[in-house]
Coordinates of C-alpha atoms and ligand atoms in Angstrom, one line a residue:
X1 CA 24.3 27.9 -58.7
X2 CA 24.3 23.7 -58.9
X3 CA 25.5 22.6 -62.0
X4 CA 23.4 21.0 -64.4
X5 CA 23.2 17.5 -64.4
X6 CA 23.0 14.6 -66.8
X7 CA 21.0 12.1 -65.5
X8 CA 19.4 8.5 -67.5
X9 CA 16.9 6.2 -67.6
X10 CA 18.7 2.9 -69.0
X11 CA 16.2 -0.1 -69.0
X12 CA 16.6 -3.0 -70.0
X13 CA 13.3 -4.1 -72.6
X14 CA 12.8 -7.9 -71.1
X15 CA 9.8 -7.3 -69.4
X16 CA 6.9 -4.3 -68.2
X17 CA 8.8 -1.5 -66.3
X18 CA 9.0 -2.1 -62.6
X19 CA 8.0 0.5 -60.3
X20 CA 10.9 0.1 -58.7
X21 CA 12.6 1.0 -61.4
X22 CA 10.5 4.0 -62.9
X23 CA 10.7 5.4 -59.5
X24 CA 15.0 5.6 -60.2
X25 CA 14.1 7.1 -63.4
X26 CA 11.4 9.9 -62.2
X27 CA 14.4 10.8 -59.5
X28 CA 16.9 10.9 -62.3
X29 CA 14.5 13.2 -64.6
X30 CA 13.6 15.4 -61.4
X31 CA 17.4 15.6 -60.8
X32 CA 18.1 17.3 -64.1
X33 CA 15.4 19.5 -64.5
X34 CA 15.8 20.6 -60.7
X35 CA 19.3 21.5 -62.4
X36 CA 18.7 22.8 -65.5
X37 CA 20.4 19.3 -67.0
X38 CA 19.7 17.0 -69.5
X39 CA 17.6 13.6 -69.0
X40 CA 18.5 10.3 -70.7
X41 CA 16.8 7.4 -72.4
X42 CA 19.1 4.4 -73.0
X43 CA 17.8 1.6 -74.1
X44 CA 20.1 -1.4 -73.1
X45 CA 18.7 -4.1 -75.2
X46 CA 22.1 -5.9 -76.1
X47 CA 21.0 -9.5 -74.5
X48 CA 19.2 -10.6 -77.8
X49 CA 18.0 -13.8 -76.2
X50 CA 15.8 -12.1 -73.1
X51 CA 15.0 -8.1 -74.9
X52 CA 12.1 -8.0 -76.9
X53 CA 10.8 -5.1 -79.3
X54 CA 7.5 -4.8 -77.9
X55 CA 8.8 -4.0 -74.3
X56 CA 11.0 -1.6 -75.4
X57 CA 7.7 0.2 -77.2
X58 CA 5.6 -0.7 -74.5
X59 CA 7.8 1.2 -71.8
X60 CA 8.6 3.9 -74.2
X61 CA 4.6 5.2 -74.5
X62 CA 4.3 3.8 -70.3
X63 CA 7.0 6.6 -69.5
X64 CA 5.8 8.9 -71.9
X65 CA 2.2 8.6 -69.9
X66 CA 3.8 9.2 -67.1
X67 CA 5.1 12.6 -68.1
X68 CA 9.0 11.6 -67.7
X69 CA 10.0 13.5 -71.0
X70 CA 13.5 12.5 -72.4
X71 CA 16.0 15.4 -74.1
X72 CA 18.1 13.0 -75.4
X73 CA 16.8 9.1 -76.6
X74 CA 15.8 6.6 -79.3
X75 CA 13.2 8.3 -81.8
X76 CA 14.2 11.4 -80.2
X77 CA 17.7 11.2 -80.8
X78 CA 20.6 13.6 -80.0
X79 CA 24.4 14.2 -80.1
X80 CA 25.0 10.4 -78.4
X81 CA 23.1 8.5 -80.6
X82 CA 22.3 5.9 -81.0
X83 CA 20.2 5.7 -77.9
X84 CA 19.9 1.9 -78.4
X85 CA 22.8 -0.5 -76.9
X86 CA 21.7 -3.1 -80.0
X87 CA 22.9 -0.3 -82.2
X88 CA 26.4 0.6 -80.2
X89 CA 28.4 -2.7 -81.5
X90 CA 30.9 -0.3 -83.4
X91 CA 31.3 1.9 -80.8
X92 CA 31.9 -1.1 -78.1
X93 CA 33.8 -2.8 -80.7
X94 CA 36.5 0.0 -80.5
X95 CA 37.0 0.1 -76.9
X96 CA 37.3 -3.5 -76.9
X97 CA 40.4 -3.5 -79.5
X98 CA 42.1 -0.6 -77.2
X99 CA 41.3 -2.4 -74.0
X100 CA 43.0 -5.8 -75.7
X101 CA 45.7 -3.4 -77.2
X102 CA 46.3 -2.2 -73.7
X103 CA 46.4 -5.7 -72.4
X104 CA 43.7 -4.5 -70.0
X105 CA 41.4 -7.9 -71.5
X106 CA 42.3 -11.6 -72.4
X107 CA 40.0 -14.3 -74.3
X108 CA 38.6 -17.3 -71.6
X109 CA 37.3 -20.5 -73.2
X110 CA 36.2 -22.0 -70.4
X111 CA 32.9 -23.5 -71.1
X112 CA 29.8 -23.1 -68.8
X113 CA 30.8 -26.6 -67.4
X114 CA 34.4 -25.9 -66.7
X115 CA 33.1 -22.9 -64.4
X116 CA 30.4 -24.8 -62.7
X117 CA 33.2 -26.8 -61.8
X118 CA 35.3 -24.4 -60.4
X119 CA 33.0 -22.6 -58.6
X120 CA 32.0 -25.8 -56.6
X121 CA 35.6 -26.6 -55.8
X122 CA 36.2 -23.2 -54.6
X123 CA 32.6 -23.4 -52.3
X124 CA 34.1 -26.5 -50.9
X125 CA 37.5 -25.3 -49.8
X126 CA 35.3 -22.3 -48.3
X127 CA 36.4 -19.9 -50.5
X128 CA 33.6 -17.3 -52.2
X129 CA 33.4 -18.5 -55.4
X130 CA 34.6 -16.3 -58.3
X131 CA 36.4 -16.7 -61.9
X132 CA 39.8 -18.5 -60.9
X133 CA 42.0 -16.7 -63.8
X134 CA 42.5 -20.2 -65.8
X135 CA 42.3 -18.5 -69.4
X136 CA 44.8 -15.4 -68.1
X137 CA 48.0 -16.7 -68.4
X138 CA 47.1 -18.5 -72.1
X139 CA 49.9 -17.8 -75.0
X140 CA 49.5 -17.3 -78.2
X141 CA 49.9 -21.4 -79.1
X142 CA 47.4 -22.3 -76.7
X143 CA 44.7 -20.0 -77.9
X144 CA 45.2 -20.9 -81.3
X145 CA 44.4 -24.6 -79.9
X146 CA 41.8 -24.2 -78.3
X147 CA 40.2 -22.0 -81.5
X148 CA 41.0 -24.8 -83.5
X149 CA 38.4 -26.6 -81.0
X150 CA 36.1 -24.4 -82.0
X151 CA 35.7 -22.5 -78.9
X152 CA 34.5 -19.5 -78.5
X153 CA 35.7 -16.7 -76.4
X154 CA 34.3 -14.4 -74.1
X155 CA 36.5 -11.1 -73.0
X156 CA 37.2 -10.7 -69.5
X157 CA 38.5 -7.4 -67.6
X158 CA 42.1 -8.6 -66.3
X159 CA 41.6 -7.5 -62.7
X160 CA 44.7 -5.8 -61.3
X161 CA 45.9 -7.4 -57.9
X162 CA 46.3 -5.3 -54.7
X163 CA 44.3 -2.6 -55.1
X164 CA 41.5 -0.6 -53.6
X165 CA 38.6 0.8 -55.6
X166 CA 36.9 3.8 -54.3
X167 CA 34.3 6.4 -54.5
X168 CA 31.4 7.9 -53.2
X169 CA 27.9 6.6 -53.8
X170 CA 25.5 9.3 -53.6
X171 CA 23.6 8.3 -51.2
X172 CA 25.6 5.7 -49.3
X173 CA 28.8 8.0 -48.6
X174 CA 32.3 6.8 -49.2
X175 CA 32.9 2.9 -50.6
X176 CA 36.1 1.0 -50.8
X177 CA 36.5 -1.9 -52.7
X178 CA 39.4 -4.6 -52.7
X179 CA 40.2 -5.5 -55.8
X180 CA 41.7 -9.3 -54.4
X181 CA 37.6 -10.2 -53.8
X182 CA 36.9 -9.6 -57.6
X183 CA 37.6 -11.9 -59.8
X184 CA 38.0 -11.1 -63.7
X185 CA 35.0 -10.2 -65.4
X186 CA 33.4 -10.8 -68.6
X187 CA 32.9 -7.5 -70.8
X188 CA 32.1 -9.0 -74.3
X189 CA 30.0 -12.7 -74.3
X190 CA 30.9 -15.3 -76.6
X191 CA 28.6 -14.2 -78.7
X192 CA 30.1 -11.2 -79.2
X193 CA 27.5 -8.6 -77.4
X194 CA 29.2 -6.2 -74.5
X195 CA 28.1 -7.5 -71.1
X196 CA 26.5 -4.7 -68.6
X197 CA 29.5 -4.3 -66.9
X198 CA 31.1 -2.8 -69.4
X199 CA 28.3 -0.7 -72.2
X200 CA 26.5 0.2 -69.3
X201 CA 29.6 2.3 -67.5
X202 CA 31.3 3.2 -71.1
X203 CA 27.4 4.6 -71.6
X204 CA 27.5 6.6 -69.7
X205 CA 30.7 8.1 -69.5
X206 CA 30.2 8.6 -73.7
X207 CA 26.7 10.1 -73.4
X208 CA 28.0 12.6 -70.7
X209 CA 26.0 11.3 -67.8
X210 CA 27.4 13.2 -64.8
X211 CA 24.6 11.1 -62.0
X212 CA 23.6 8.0 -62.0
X213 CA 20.8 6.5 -60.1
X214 CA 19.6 3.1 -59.9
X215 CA 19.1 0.6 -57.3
X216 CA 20.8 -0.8 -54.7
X217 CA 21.4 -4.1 -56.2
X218 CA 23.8 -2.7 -58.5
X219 CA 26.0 -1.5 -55.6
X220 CA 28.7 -4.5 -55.5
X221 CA 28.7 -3.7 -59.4
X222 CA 29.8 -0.2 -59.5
X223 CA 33.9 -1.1 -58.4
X224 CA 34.0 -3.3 -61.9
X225 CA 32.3 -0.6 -63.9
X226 CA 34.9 2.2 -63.0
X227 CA 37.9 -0.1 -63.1
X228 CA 36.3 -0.6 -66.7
X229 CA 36.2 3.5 -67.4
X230 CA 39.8 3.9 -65.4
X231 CA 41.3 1.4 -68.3
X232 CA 39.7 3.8 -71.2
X233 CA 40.7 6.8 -69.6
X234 CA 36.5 7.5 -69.4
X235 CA 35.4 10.1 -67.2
X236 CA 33.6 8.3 -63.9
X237 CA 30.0 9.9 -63.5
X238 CA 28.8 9.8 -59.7
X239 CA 27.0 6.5 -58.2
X240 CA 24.1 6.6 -56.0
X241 CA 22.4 3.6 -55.1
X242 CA 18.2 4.1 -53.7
X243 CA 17.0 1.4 -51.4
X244 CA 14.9 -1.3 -52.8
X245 CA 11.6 -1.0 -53.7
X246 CA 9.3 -3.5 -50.9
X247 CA 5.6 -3.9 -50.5
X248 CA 4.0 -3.5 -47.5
X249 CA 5.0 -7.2 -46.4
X250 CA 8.7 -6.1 -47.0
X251 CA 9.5 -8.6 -49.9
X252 CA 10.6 -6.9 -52.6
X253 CA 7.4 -5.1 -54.7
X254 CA 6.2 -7.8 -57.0
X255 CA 2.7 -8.8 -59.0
X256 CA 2.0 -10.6 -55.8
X257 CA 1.5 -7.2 -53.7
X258 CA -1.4 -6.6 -56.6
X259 CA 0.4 -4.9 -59.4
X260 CA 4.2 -4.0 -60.1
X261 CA 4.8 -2.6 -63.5
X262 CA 3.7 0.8 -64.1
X263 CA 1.6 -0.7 -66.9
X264 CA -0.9 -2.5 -64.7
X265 CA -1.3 0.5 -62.8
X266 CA -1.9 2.4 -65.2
X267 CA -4.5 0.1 -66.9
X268 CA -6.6 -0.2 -63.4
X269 CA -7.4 3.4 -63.4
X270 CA -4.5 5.7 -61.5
X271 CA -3.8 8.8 -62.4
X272 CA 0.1 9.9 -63.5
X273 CA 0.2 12.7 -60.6
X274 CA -1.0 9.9 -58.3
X275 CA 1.5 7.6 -58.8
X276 CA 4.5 10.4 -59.1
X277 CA 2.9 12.1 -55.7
X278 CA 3.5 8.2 -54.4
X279 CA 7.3 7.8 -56.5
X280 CA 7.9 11.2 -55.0
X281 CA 8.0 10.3 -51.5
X282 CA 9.8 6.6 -51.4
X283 CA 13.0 6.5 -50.1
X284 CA 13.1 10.1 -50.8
X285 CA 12.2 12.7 -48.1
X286 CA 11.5 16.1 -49.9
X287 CA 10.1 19.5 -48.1
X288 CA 6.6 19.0 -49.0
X289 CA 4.0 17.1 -47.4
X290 CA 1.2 18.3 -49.3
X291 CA 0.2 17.5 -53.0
X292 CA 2.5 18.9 -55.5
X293 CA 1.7 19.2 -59.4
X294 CA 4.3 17.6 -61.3
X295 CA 5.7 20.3 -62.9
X296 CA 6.3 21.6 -59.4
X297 CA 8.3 18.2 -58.5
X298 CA 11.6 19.5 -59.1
X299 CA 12.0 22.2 -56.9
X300 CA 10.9 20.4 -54.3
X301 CA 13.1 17.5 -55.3
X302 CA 16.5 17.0 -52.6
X303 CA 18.9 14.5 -53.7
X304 CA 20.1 14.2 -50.4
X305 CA 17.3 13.3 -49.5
X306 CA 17.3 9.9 -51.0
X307 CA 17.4 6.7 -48.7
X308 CA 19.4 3.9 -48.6
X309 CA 16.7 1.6 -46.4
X310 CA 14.0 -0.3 -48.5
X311 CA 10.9 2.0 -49.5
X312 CA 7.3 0.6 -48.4
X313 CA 5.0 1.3 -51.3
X314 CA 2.1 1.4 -49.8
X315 CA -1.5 1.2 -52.3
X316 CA -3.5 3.3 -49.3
X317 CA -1.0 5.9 -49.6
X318 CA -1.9 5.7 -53.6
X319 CA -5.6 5.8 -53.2
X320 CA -4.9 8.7 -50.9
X321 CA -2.9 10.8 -53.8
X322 CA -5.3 9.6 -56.2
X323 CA -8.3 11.3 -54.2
X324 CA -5.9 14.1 -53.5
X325 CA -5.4 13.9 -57.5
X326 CA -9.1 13.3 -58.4
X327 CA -10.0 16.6 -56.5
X328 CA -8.0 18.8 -58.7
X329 CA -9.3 17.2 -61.9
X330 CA -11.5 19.9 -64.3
X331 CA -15.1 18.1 -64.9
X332 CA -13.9 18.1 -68.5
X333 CA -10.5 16.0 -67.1
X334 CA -12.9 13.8 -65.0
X335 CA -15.2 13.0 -68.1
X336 CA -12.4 12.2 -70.1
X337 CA -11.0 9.6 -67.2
X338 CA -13.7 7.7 -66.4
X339 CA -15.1 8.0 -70.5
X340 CA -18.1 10.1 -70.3
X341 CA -19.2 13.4 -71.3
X342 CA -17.6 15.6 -68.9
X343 CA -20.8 18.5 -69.3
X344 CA -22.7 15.2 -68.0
X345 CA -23.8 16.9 -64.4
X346 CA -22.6 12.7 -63.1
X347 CA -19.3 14.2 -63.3
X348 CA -19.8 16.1 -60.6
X349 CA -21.7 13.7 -59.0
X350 CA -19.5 10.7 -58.8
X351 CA -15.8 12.5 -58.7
X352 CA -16.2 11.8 -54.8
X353 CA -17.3 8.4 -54.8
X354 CA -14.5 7.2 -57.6
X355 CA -11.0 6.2 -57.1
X356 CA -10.7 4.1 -59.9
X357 CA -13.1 4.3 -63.1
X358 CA -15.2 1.1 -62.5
X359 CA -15.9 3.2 -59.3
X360 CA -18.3 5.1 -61.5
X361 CA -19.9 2.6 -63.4
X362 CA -22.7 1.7 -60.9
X363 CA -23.6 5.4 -60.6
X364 CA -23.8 5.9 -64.3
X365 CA -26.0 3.0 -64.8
X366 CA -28.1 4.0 -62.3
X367 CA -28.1 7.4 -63.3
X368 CA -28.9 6.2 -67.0
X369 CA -32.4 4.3 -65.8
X370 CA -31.2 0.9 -65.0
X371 CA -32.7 -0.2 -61.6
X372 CA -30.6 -0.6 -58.6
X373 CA -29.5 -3.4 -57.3
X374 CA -29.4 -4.6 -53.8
X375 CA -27.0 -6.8 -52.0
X376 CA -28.3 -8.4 -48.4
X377 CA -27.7 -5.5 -45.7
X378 CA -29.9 -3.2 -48.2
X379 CA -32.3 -5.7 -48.7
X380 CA -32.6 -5.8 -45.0
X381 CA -32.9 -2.1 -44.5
X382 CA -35.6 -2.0 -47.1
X383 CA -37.4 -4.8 -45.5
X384 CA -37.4 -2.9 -42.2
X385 CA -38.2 -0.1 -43.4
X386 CA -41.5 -1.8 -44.7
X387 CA -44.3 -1.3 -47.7
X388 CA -46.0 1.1 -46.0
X389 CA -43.5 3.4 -45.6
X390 CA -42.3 3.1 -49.3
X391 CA -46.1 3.3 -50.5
X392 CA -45.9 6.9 -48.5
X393 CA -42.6 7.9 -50.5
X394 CA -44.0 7.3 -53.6
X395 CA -47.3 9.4 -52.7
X396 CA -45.2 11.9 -51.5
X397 CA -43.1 12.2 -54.5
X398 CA -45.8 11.9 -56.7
X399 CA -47.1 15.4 -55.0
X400 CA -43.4 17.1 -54.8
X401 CA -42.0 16.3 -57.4
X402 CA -37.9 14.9 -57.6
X403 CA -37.3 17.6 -54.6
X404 CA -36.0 16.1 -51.7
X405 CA -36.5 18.9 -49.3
X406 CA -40.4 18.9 -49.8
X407 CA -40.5 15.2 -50.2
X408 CA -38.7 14.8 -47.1
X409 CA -40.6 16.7 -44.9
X410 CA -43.8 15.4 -46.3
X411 CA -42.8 11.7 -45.6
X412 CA -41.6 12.2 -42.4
X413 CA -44.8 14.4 -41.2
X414 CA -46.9 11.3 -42.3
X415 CA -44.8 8.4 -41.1
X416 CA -43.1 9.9 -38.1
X417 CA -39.8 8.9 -39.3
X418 CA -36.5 11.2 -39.4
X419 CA -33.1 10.9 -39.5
X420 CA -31.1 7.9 -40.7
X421 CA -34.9 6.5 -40.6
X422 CA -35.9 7.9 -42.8
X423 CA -33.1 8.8 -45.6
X424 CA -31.3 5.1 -45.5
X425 CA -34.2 3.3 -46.8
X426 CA -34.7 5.9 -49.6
X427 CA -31.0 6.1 -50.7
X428 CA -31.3 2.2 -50.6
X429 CA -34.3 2.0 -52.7
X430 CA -33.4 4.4 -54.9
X431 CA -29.6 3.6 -55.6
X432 CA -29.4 0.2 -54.0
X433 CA -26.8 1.6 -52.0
X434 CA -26.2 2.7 -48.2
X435 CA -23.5 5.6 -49.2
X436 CA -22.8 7.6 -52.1
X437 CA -23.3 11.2 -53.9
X438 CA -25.7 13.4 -52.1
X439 CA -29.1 12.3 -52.3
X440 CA -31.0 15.6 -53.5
X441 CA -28.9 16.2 -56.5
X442 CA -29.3 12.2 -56.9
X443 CA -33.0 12.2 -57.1
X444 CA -33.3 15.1 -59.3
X445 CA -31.0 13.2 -62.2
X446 CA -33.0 10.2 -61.5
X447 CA -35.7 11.8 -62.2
X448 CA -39.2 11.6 -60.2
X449 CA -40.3 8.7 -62.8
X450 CA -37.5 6.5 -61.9
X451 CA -37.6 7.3 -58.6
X452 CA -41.2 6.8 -58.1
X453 CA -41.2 3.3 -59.5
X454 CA -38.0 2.4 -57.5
X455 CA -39.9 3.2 -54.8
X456 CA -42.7 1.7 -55.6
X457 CA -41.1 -1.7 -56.2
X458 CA -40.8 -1.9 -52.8
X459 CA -44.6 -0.7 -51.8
X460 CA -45.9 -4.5 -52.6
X461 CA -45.3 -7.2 -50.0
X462 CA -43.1 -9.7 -51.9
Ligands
LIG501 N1 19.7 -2.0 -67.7 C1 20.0 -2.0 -66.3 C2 18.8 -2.5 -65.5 O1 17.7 -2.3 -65.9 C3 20.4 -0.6 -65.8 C4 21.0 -0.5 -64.5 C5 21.5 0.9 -64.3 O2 20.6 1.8 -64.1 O3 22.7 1.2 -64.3 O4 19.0 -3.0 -64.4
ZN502 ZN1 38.7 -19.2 -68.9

């Protein structure tokens, strides 16, 4: 029996969710239900100056579309609340008087200058820039002088010298870390908000998180975040770090590949079990190839199976689950989608010609009465297929009646035509289109009215 795991979401509310990142968090929800665990919502809001409220309530309903359903999270609540980092200051305020208590922090009043400074001394004698310890060595007289200045401090992590920092990332195997390429960090700003080194780790470690997942750029972060959590005698969750998420150029997945947040997509049209089918299998190789139902995701969900290399999102591999999706959609489901009455027999009609709602549109127009309209190669085909012959079609319907079968064979006994001949100029007349839903169902909703004076439009020489 696996043990259950604890697994979160933690965004950050200063902008639409990424795909990138709500593929991390369907993993992480898929982990804990696969287990019988618990999944997280943290919202990590504490950079006042870049989060804003209406992201955080704009991912909140965008994940709860997608189906990714919290047990534990702001609104929700639960035994680690709050759920928002905004709200934590007297929790993080705590740790931050044991970590000075223990010495394990000192105030730095460098100014942003003084470190732009440094950093380009250290670049020039070749050395990888990083904090230079000025502030660590300050006594008590020289901090009350520089107060007195008026600065403000920030609260950096005093890095211990001579040491190596390890663990295993999940997914990229055993790490090592020296702590001599670190320099000290910052865990509280000067304005007095933690830093995401350090309510990000002691997050989790409070809310009981026992997996984290997130992306690969937070690798090189992971070493600070645990010397953080060693200090307070925190518990270390396990790390594992997923490839990148790329577009099919291999530059990292941005609105330039189309659409990136999980809002746009949803707004053009694609389904939720479309774009978890898609989530499902980047960067993650599980043991089905075939279209699974999302409650059936977690079974088939192998956390070892997660990639380090960059994962291609691909948009024809979307428009392929979103057929796939489509397909298993009740006429009631489709009518909803696409806004229609789902008893409408159009449903039935169009759910093969749609991938995305406005998909539908032409065929519901034309299905309503409005004529069709052409573009060149259908004007062409109607031209070649001449007056005459649509004068004939229009006879013949008038005599069969909207069934295609009889009308078919009618028309082609008296103009010799068959085939593609004859059925590409009648689709084109009659929906302005050289593809589409199957003709005889088609002309039957059109109705022989319609049809006959689509038809007949093109009787006339011009
Ligand atoms: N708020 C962080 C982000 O959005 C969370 C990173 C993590 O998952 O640990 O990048
Ligand atoms: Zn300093």
């Amino acid at each position: 029996m696996t043990t259950p795991a604890v697994t979160r979401f933690a965004p950050s509310p200063t902008g639409s969710v990424h795909l990138g990142n709500v593929r991390t968090a369907l993993f992480s929800y898929l982990w804990a239900r696969k287990t019988g665990g618990r999944f997280i919502l943290r919202i990590e809001d504490t950079d006042v100056e870049r989060s804003r409220p209406h992201y955080r309530d704009e991912l909140v309903a965008e994940l709860a579309w997608l189906g990714l359903e919290w047990d534990e999270g702001p609104d929700t609540g639960g035994p680690s609340a709050p759920y928002s980092q905004s709200e934590r200051g007297e929790i993080y305020a705590g740790l931050f008087a044991r970590l000075e208590a223990q010495g394990n922090v000192y105030p730095c009043y460098c100014t942003a200058e003084d470190l732009e400074l440094s950093r380009k001394l250290q670049r020039m004698a070749g050395r990888p820039p990083r904090y230079a310890g000025t502030c660590r060595g300050l006594d008590a007289a020289a901090r009350r002088e520089r107060e007195a200045r008026g600065l403000r401090p920030t609260l950096r992590f005093a890095v211990p010298a001579d040491r190596v920092v390890e663990f295993t990332d999940t997914v990229h195997g055993p790490q090592a870390y020296q702590t001599n390429d670190i320099g000290d960090f910052i865990v509280r700003r000067e304005d007095g908000s933690a830093s995401f080194f350090f309510c990000n780790a002691v997050d989790d470690a409070l809310m009981g998180v026992t997996q984290v997942l997130r992306g690969d750029d937070h690798l090189t972060n992971t070493p600070r975040q645990l010397m953080v959590l060693d200090a307070l005698g925190l518990a270390r969750p396990g790390y594992g770090h997923v490839g990148l998420l790329v577009g099919a150029d291999g530059a990292p997945l941005s609105k330039r590949h189309g659409s990136a947040s999980l809002q746009e997509f949803r707004q053009r049209g694609f389904l939720c079990a479309a774009l978890q089918n898609h989530l499902f299998r980047l960067g993650h190789s599980g043991d089905a190839d075939e279209w699974l139902a999302p409650a059936d995701m977690p079974r088939h969900f192998r956390p070892e199976h997660l990639g380090k290399a960059p994962a291609r999102f691909d948009e024809a591999q979307l428009v392929h689950w979103q057929k796939e999706t489509i397909a298993r959609l009740s006429a009631a489901e489709i009518g909803a989608w696409l806004n229609i009455d789902g008893g409408e027999p159009v449903v039935e009609l169009v759910r093969h010609n749609v991938v995305l709602p406005p998909d539908a549109a032409p065929w519901i127009a034309l299905l309503r009465g409005e004529p069709p309209v052409l573009g060149d190669e259908e004007r062409r085909i109607a031209a070649a297929a001449g007056p005459a012959f649509f004068a004939a079609a229009a006879a013949a319907l008038a005599e069969t009646g909207a069934d295609l079968k009889r009308m078919t064979r009618l028309l082609g006994e008296r103009t010799g035509r068959r085939g593609a001949d004859l059925y590409l100029p009648l689709r084109v007349a009659l929906t302005g289109h050289t593809h589409g839903p199957e003709l005889a169902p088609l002309l039957k909703l059109i109705g022989t009215e319609a049809a006959r004076r689509r038809l007949e439009s093109h009787a006339e020489n011009p």
